[in-house]
Coordinates of C-alpha atoms in Angstrom, one line a residue:
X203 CA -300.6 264.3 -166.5
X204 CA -302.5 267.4 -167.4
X205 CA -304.9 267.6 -170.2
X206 CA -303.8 269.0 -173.4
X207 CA -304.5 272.7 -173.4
X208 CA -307.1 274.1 -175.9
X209 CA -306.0 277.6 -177.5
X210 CA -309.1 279.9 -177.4
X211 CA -308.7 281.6 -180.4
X212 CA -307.7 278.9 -182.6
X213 CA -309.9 275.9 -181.5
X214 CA -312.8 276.2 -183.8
X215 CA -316.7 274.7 -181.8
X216 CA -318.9 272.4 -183.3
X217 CA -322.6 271.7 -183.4
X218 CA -324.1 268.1 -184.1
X219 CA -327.5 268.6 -185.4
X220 CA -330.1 266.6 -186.8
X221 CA -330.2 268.3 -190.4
X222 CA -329.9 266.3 -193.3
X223 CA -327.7 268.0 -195.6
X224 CA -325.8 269.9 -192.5
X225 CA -322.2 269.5 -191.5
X226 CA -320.3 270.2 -188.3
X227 CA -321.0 274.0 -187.8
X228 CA -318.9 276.1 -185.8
X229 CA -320.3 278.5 -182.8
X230 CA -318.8 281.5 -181.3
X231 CA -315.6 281.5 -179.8
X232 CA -317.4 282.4 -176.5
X233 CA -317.6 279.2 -175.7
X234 CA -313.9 277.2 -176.2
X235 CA -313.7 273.6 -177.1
X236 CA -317.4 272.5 -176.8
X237 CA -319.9 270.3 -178.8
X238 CA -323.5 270.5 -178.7
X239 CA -325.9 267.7 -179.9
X240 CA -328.7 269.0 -181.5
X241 CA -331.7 267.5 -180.1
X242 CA -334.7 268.2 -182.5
X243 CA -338.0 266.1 -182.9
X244 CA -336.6 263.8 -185.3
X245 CA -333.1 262.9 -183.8
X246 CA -332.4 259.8 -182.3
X247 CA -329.1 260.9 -180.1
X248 CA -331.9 261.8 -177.5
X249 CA -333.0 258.1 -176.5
X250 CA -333.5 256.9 -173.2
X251 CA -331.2 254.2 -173.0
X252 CA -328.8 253.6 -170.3
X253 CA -325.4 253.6 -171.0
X254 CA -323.1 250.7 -171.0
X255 CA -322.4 249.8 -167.2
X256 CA -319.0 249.0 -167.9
X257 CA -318.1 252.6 -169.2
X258 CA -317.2 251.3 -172.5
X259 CA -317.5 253.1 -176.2
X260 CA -320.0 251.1 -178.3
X261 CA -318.8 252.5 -181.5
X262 CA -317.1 249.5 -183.4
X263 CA -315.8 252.3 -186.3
X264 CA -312.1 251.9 -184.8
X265 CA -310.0 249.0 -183.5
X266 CA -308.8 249.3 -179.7
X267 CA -305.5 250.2 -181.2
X268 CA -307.0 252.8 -183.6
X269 CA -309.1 254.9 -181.4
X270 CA -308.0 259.2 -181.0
X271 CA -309.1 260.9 -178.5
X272 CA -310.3 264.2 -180.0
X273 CA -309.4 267.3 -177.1
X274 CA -307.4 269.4 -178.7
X275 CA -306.5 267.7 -181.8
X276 CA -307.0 269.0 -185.0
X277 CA -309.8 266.5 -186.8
X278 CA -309.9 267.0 -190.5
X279 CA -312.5 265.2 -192.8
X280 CA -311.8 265.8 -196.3
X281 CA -314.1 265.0 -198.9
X282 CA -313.4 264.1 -202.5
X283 CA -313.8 267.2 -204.8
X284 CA -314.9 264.6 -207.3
X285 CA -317.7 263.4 -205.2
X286 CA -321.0 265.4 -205.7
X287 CA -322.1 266.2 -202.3
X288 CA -323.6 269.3 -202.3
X289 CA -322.4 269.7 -198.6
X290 CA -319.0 269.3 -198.0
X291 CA -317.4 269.1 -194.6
X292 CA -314.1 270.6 -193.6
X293 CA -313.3 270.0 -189.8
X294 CA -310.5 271.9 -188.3
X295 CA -309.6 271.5 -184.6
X296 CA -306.1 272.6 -183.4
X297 CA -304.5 272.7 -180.0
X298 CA -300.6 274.3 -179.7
X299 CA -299.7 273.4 -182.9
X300 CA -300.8 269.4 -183.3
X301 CA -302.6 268.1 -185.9
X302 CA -304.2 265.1 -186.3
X303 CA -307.4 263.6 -188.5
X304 CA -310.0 261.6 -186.3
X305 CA -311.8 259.7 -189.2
X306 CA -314.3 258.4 -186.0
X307 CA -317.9 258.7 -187.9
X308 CA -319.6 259.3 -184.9
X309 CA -318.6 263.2 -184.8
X310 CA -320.9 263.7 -188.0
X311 CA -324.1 265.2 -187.3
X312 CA -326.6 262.6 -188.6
X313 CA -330.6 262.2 -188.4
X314 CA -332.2 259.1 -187.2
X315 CA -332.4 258.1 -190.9
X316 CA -328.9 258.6 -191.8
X317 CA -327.5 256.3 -189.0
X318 CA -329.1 253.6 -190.3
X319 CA -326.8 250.6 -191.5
X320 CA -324.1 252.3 -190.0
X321 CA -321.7 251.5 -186.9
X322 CA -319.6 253.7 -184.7
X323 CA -318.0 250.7 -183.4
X324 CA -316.0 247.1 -185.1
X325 CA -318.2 243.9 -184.5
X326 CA -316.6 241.5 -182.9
X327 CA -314.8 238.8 -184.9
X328 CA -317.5 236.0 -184.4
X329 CA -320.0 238.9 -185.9
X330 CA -318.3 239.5 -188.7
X331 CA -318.1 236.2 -189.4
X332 CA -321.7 235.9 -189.0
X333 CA -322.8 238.6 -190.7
X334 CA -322.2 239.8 -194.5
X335 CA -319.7 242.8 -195.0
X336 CA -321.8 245.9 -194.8
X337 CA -321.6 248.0 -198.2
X338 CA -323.2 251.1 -196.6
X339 CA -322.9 253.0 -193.3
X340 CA -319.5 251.0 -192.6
X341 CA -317.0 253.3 -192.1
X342 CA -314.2 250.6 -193.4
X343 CA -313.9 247.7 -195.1
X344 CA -313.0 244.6 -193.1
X345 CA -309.2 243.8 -192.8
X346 CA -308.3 247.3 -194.4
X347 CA -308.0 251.2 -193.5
X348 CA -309.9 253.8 -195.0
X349 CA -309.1 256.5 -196.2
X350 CA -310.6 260.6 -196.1
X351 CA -311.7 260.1 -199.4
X352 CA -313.0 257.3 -199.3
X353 CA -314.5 257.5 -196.2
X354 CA -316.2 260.5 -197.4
X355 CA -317.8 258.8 -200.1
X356 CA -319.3 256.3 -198.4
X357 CA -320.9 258.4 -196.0
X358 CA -322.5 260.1 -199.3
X359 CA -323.7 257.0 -200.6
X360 CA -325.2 256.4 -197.5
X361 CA -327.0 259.7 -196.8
X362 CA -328.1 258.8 -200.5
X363 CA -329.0 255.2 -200.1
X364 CA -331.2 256.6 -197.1
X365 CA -333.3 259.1 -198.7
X366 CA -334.2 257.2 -201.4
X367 CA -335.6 254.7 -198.8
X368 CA -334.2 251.1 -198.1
X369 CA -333.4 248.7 -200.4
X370 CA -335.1 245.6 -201.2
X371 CA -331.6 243.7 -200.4
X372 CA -331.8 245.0 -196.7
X373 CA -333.3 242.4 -194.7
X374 CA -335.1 242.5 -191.1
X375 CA -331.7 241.1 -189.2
X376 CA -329.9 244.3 -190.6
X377 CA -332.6 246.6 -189.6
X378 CA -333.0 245.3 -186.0
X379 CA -328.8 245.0 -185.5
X380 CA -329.0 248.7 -187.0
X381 CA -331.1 250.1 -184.4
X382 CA -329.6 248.5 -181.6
X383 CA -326.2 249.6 -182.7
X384 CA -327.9 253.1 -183.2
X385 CA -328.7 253.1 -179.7
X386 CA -325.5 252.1 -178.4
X387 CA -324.0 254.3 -180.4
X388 CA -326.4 257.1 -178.5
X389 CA -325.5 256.3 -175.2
X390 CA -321.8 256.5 -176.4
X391 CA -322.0 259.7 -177.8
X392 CA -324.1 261.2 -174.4
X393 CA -321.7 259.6 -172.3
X394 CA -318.4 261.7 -174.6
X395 CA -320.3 264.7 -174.3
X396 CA -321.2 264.3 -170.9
X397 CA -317.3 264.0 -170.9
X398 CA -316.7 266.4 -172.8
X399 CA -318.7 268.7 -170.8
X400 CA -316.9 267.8 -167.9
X401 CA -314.0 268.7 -169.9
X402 CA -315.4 271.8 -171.0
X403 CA -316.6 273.0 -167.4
X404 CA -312.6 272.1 -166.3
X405 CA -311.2 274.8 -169.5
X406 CA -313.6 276.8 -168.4
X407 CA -312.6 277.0 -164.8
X408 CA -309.3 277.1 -166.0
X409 CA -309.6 279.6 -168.6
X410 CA -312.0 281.8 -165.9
X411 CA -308.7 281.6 -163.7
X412 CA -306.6 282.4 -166.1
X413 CA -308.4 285.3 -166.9
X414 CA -308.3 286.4 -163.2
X415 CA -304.5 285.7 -163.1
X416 CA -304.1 288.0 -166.1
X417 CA -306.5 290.6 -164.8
X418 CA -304.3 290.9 -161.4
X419 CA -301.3 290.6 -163.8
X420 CA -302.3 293.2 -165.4
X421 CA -303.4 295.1 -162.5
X422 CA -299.8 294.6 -161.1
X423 CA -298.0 295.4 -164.2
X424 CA -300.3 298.7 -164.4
X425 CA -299.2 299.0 -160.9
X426 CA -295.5 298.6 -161.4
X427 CA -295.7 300.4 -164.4
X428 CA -297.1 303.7 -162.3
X429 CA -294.3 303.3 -160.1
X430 CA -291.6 302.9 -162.8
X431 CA -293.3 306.1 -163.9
X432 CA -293.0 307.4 -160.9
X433 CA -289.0 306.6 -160.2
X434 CA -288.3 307.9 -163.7
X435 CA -289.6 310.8 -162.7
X436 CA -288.1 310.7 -159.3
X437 CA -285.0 309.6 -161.6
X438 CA -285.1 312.6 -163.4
X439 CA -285.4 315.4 -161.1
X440 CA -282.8 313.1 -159.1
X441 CA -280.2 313.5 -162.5
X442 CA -281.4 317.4 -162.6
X443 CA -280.9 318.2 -158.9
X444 CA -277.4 316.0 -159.1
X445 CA -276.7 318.2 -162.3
X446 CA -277.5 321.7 -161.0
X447 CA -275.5 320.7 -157.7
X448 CA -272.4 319.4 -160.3
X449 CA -272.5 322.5 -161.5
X450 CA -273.0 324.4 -158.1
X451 CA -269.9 322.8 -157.2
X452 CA -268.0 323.0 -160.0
X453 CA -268.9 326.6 -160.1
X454 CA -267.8 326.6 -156.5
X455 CA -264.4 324.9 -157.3
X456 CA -263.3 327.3 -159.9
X457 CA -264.0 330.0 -157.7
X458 CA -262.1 328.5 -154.8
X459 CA -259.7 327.3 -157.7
X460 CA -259.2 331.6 -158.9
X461 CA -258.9 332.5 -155.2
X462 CA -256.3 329.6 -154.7
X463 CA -254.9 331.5 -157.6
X464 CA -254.6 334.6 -156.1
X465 CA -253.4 333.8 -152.8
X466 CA -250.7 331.9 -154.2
X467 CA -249.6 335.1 -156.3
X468 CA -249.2 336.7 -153.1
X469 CA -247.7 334.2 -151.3
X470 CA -244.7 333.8 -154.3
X471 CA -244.7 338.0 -154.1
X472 CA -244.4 337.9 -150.7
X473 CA -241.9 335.8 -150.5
X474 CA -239.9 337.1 -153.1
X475 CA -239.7 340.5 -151.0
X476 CA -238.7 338.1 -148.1
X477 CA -236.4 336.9 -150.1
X478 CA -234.7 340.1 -151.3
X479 CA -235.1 341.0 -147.9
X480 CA -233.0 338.3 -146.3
X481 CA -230.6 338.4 -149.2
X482 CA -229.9 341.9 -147.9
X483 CA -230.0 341.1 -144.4
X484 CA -227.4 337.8 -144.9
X485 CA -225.1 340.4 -146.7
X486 CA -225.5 343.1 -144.2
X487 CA -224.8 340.0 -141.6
X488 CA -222.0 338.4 -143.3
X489 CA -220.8 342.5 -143.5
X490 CA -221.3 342.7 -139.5
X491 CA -219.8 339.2 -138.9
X492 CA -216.3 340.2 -140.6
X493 CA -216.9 343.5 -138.8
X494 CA -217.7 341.7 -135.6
X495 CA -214.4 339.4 -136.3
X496 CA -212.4 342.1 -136.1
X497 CA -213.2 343.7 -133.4
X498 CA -213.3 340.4 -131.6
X499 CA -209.9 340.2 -132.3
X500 CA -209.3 343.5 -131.6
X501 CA -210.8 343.0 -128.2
X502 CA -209.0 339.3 -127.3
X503 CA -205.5 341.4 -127.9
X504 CA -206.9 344.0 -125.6
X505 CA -207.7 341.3 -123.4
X506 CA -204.6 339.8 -123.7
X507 CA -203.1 343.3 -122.6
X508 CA -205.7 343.7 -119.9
X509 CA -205.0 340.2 -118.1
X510 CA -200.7 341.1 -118.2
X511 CA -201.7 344.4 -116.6
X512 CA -203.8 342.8 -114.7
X513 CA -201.3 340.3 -113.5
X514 CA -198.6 343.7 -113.0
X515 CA -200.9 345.1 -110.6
X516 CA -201.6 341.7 -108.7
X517 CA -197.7 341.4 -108.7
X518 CA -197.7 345.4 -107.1
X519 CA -200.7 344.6 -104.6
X520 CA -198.4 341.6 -103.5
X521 CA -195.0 343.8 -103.4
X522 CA -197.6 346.7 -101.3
X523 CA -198.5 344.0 -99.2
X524 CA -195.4 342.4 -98.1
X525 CA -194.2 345.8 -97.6
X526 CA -197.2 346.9 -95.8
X527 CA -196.9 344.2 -93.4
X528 CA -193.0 344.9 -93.2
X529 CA -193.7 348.7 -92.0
X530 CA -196.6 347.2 -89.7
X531 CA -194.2 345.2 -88.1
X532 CA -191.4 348.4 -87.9
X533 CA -194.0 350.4 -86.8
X534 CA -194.6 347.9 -83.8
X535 CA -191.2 347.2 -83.2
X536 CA -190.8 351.1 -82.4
X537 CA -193.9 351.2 -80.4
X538 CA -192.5 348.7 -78.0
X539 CA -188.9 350.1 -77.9
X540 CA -190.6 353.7 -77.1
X541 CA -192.9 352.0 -74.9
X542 CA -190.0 350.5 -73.3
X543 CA -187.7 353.6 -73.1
X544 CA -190.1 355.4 -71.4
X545 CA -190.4 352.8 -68.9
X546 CA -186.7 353.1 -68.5
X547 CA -187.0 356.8 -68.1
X548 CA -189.4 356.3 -65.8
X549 CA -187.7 353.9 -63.4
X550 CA -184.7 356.7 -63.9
X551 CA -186.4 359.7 -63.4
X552 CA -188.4 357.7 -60.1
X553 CA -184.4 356.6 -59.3
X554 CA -183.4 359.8 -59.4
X555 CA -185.9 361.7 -57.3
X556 CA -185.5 359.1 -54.6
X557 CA -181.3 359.5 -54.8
X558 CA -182.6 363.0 -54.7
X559 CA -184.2 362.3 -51.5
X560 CA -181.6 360.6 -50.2
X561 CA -179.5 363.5 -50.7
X562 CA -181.4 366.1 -49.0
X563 CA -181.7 363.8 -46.3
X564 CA -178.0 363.6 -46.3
X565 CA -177.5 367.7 -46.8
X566 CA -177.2 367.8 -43.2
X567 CA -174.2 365.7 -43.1
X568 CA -171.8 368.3 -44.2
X569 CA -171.0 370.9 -46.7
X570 CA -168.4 369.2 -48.7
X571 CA -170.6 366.4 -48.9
X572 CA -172.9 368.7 -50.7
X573 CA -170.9 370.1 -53.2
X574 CA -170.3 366.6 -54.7
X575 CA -173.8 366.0 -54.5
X576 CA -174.8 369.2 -56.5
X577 CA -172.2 368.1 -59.0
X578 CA -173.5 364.6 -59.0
X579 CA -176.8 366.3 -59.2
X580 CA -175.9 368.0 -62.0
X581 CA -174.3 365.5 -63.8
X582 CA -177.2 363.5 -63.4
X583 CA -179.1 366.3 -65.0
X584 CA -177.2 366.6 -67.7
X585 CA -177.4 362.8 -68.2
X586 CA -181.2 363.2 -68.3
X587 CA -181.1 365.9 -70.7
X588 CA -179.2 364.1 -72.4
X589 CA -181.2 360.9 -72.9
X590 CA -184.6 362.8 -73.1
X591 CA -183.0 365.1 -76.4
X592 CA -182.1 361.4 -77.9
X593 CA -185.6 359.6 -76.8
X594 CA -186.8 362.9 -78.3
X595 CA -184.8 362.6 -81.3
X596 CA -185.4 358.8 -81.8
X597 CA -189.4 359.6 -81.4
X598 CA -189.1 362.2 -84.2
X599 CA -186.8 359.4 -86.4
X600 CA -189.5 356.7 -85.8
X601 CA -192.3 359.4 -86.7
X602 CA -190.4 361.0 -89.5
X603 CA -190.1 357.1 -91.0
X604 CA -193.7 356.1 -90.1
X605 CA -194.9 359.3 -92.1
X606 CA -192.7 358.3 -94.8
X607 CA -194.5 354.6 -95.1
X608 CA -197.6 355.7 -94.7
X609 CA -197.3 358.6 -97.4
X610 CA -195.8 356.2 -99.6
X611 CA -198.2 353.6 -99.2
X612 CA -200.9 356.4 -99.7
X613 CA -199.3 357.8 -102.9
X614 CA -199.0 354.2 -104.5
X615 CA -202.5 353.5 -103.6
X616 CA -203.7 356.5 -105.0
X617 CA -201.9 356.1 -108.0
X618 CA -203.0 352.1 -108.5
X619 CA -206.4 353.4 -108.1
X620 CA -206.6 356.8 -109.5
X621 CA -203.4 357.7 -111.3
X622 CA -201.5 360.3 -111.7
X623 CA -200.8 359.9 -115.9
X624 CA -204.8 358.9 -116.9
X625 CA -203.2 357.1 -119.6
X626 CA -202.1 354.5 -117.7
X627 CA -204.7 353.7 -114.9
X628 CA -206.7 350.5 -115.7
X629 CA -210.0 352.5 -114.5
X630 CA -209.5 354.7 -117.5
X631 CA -208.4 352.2 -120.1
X632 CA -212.0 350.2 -118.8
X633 CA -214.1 353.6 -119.1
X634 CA -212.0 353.9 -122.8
X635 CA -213.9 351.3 -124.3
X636 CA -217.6 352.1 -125.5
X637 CA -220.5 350.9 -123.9
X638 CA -221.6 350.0 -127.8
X639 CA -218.6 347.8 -128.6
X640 CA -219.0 346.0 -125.1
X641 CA -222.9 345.3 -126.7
X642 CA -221.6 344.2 -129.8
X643 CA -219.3 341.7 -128.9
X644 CA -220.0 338.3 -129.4
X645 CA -217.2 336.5 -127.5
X646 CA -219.8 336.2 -123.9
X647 CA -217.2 334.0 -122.7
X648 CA -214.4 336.7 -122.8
X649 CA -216.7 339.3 -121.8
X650 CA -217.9 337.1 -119.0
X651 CA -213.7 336.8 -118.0
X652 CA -213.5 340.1 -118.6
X653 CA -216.2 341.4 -116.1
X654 CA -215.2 338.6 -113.5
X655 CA -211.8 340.2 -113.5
X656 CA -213.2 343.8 -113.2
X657 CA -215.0 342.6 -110.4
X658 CA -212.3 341.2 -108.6
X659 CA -210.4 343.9 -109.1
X660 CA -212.4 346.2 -107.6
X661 CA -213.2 343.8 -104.7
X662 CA -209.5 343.7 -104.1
X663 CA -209.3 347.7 -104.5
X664 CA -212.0 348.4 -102.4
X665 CA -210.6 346.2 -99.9
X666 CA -206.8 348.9 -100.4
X667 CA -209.1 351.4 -100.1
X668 CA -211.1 350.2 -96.6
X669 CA -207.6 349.2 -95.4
X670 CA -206.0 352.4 -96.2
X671 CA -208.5 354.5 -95.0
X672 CA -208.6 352.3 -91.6
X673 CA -204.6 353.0 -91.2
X674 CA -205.2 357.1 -92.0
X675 CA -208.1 356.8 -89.3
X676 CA -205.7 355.3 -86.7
X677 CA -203.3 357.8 -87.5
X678 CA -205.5 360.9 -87.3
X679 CA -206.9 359.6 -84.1
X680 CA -203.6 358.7 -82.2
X681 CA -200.9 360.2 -84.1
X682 CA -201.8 363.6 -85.6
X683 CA -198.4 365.1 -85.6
X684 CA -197.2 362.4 -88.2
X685 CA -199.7 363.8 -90.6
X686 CA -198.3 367.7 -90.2
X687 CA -194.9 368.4 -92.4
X688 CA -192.4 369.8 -90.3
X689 CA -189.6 372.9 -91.8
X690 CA -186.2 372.4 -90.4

C-alpha cells in the first residue's frame, strides 16, 4: 500500500521545542509535513541513549490497540476554555479530507522539567500493580479513556506541579522510574522523527517529481496549446479560403446557370422556327404527295397504254416477220426457178446450135431438104423468141413482186419506227412526256419497267433497222433495177 498522501497547502508543520510556555508552532509551508525537535541547552530529547533494539515505541500513553499513526491525519488537542493556561494549543493536521485527533502526549513540545512524572507509554500490568496510580504527567487514568479536555488539564497541572518544584509526596522510586521513562521516551521520539524524516525525504521526492511532471505537463499543454493556436488559425484561413472559393463557385454557377439560360432561349427559338419550318415543309409534302399521287396514276394508265401498244407492235414485228421470212423464201424460190430456166435455155440454145450444125452439115444433101430445115429453123426461132419474151416476162413478174415486198416491208418499217401521223409513233408519245415528270415520279419500279421496255424496244428496232438496211444493201449491190420504178 502507498502512504497516505499529504496535501501541501493544507498540512500545517510543527516545531517541538524546549520552551516552557510554547505550543506546537507551525513553519512555512516550504517544507510539507515535517517536525523538528528543538534541541536547546536545556532539553532532554537530545540524550545519547540507544534506542530500543527491538524497534519498539517506549511510550506507554496508548494501549497496542489505541495507538494512531499521525501522517496525514488531522491531530487536534483541544484545551478547556475553562482551564487557565495562558497558552493554549490548537493542532490541526489534515490529509485529503480525514480527520482524526491523536491525544499521544509525546507530540507536545516539553522541557526536561515538564516530562517529569510523565509517560508516553502504558506500564505493563505487573507495574501498575506495583506502583501507585500516577496523579500527574499520566496522560489517563487506569482502566479508562481520556478525554481532550481532560487531557488538557492534566498536562496544565503538570507544567504547574513542575515549576513550582516537586512535591514532598514524590519519592526517589518516582524520580528514578521518571527519568528512565524520559529516556525511553527520547529514543522513541528520535527514532519517529528519524521516521518521519524518512517519510519527509520520500514526499519530498515525490512532491519534487510531481513538480517536474507538472512542469513538463505544463510545458506540453503550453505546447499543445500553441498548436491548437496554430490549427485555429490554420482553421480559419482554411473556413475563409473554403468561403471565398464557395462563393467563387457559386458565382461561377450562376454565371454558367444565366448562360445555360440563354442558350436554352435559343435552342426553344430555334426550334420553334424549325418547327414552323417543317410544319410548312410537311404541308408543302403532303401538297406534293397528293400531287405526286396523281400523276402516279396518271402515269400507271399511261403505262398501261404504253405496255398494250407495246404488245401491238410486238404482235406487228411478229406479223413482219413471218412475212418477211415468207417473201425470203418466194424470193428464193424464184431465184432457183430463174436459175433453173436459164439452165434450160441454155441446154436449148446449146441444142439448137448443134441441130444447127447438123443442118449445115446436111445443106449439102439437097435443096428440098433445106427448105424444111429453114422452116424448122425458123420455127425454132420463133420458139425461142418465144420462151425468152416469157423468161423475160416472168423475170420482170418476179422483180416487179420482189420490189413490191421489199417497198412494203420498207414502208412498214419506216412507219413502226418513224411514222408517218407523229401522233401515233411510240418515239413520239416517249419524247411527249417531260423529262421533269420522269424526275418526279416515285413509282422506280414502273419507271424501272418502263425504261427496260424502251430498251428492248429499241434493241429489237435497231435490230429491223440493221436487217432492213442489210436487205436494201443486197439489193443495191445485186439487183439495182428492182429499186428504179418503171412507166408502162
Amino acid at each position: 500500500m502507498m502512504a497516505p498522501g499529504i496535501s501541501a497547502h493544507a498540512t500545517p508543520n510543527f516545531v517541538v521545542t524546549s520552551d516552557k510556555e510554547s505550543s506546537f508552532s507551525r513553519i512555512p509551508d516550504s517544507q510539507p509535513n515535517s517536525m523538528i525537535l528543538g534541541d536547546d541547552a536545556d532539553s532532554a530529547l537530545g540524550g545519547s541513549a540507544s534506542p530500543d533494539p527491538h524497534g519498539k515505541s517506549q511510550c506507554s500513553s496508548m494501549s497496542d490497540g489505541e495507538n494512531y499513526e499521525c501522517y496525514g491525519n488531522g491531530v487536534e488537542l483541544d484545551l478547556d476554555p475553562d482551564t487557565p493556561h495562558p497558552h493554549p494549543a490548537q493542532i490541526n493536521i489534515s490529509n485529503g479530507g480525514r480527520e482524526s485527533r491523536c491525544r499521544s502526549p509525546s507530540s507536545l513540545g516539553l522541557t526536561r522539567n515538564t516530562w517529569l512524572r510523565t509517560s508516553l507509554r502504558r506500564s505493563p500490568p505487573s507495574h501498575q500493580e506495583n506502583l501507585p496510580n500516577r496523579k500527574w504527567g499520566s496522560f489517563r487514568h487506569s482502566g479508562k479513556r481520556l478525554g481532550s479536555n481532560a487531557l488538557a488539564s492534566q498536562l496544565y497541572r503538570s507544567s504547574s506541579f513542575n515549576s513550582s518544584g516537586r512535591s514532598s509526596t514524590c519519592d526517589t522510586a518516582d524520580d528514578m522510574y521518571s527519568d528512565v521513562s524520559l529516556e525511553e521516551d527520547v529514543l522513541d521520539l528520535n527514532h519517529k522523527v528519524q521516521m518521519l524524516q524518512q517519510q519527509v525525504s520520500c514526499l519530498a521526492d515525490n512532491q519534487t517529481n510531481t513538480d517536474d511532471r507538472y512542469t513538463r505537463a505544463k510545458q506540453d499543454s503550453a505546447a499543445l496549446q500553441a498548436r491548437v493556436h496554430m490549427l485555429e488559425e490554420q482553421l480559419r484561413e482554411a473556413e475563409l479560403r473554403a468561403e471565398e472559393r464557395l462563393e467563387e463557385e457559386q458565382r461561377r454557377n450562376r454565371e454558367l446557370m444565366v448562360r445555360v439560360e440563354r442558350e436554352k432561349q435559343l435552342q426553344i427559338e430555334n426550334c420553334n422556327i424549325r418547327l414552323q419550318t417543317l410544319e410548312l415543309e410537311g404541308a408543302s409534302m403532303r401538297d406534293e404527295t397528293s400531287r405526286l399521287r396523281s400523276q402516279v396514276e396518271r402515269l400507271r394508265y399511261e403505262k398501261a397504254m404504253v405496255e398494250e401498244k407495246l404488245e401491238e407492235a410486238e404482235i406487228k414485228i411478229a406479223s413482219f416477220q413471218v412475212e418477211n421470212k415468207e417473201l425470203r423464201e418466194l424470193e428464193r424460190r424464184i431465184r432457183e426457178d430463174t436459175s433453173r430456166d436459164r439452165k434450160a435455155d441454155v441446154q436449148l440454145v446449146e441444142e439448137m446450135s448443134r441441130e444447127l450444125e447438123q443442118l449445115k452439115a446436111e445443106r449439102g444433101a439437097g435443096t428440098s431438104d433445106d427448105l424444111n430445115l429453114t422452116s424448122r429453123i425458123r420455127e425454132l426461132q420463133s420458139q425461142i423468141d418465144s420462151l425468152r419474151h416469157q423468161n423475160k416476162s416472168l423475170q420482170e413478174a418476179n422483180e416487179e413482186l420482189q420490189a413490191q415486198m421489199l417497198t412494203r416491208s420498207v414502208e412498214e418499217g419506216r412507219n413502226l419506227l418513224t411514222g408517218v401521223n407523229a401522233s401515233h409513233s411510240l418515239a413520239a408519245e416517249f419524247e411527249a412526256m417531260s423529262q421533269s415528270e420522269l424526275r418526279d415520279a416515285q413509282d422506280e419500279v414502273a419507271l424501272e419497267k418502263m425504261r427496260t421496255a424502251l430498251k428492248e424496244q429499241q434493241e429489237v428496232n435497231s435490230q429491223l433497222r440493221c436487217y432492213i438496211d442489210g436487205i436494201l444493201l443486197n439489193i443495191v449491190d445485186n439487183y439495182p433495177q428492182l429499186l428504179e420504178v418503171k412507166t408502162h
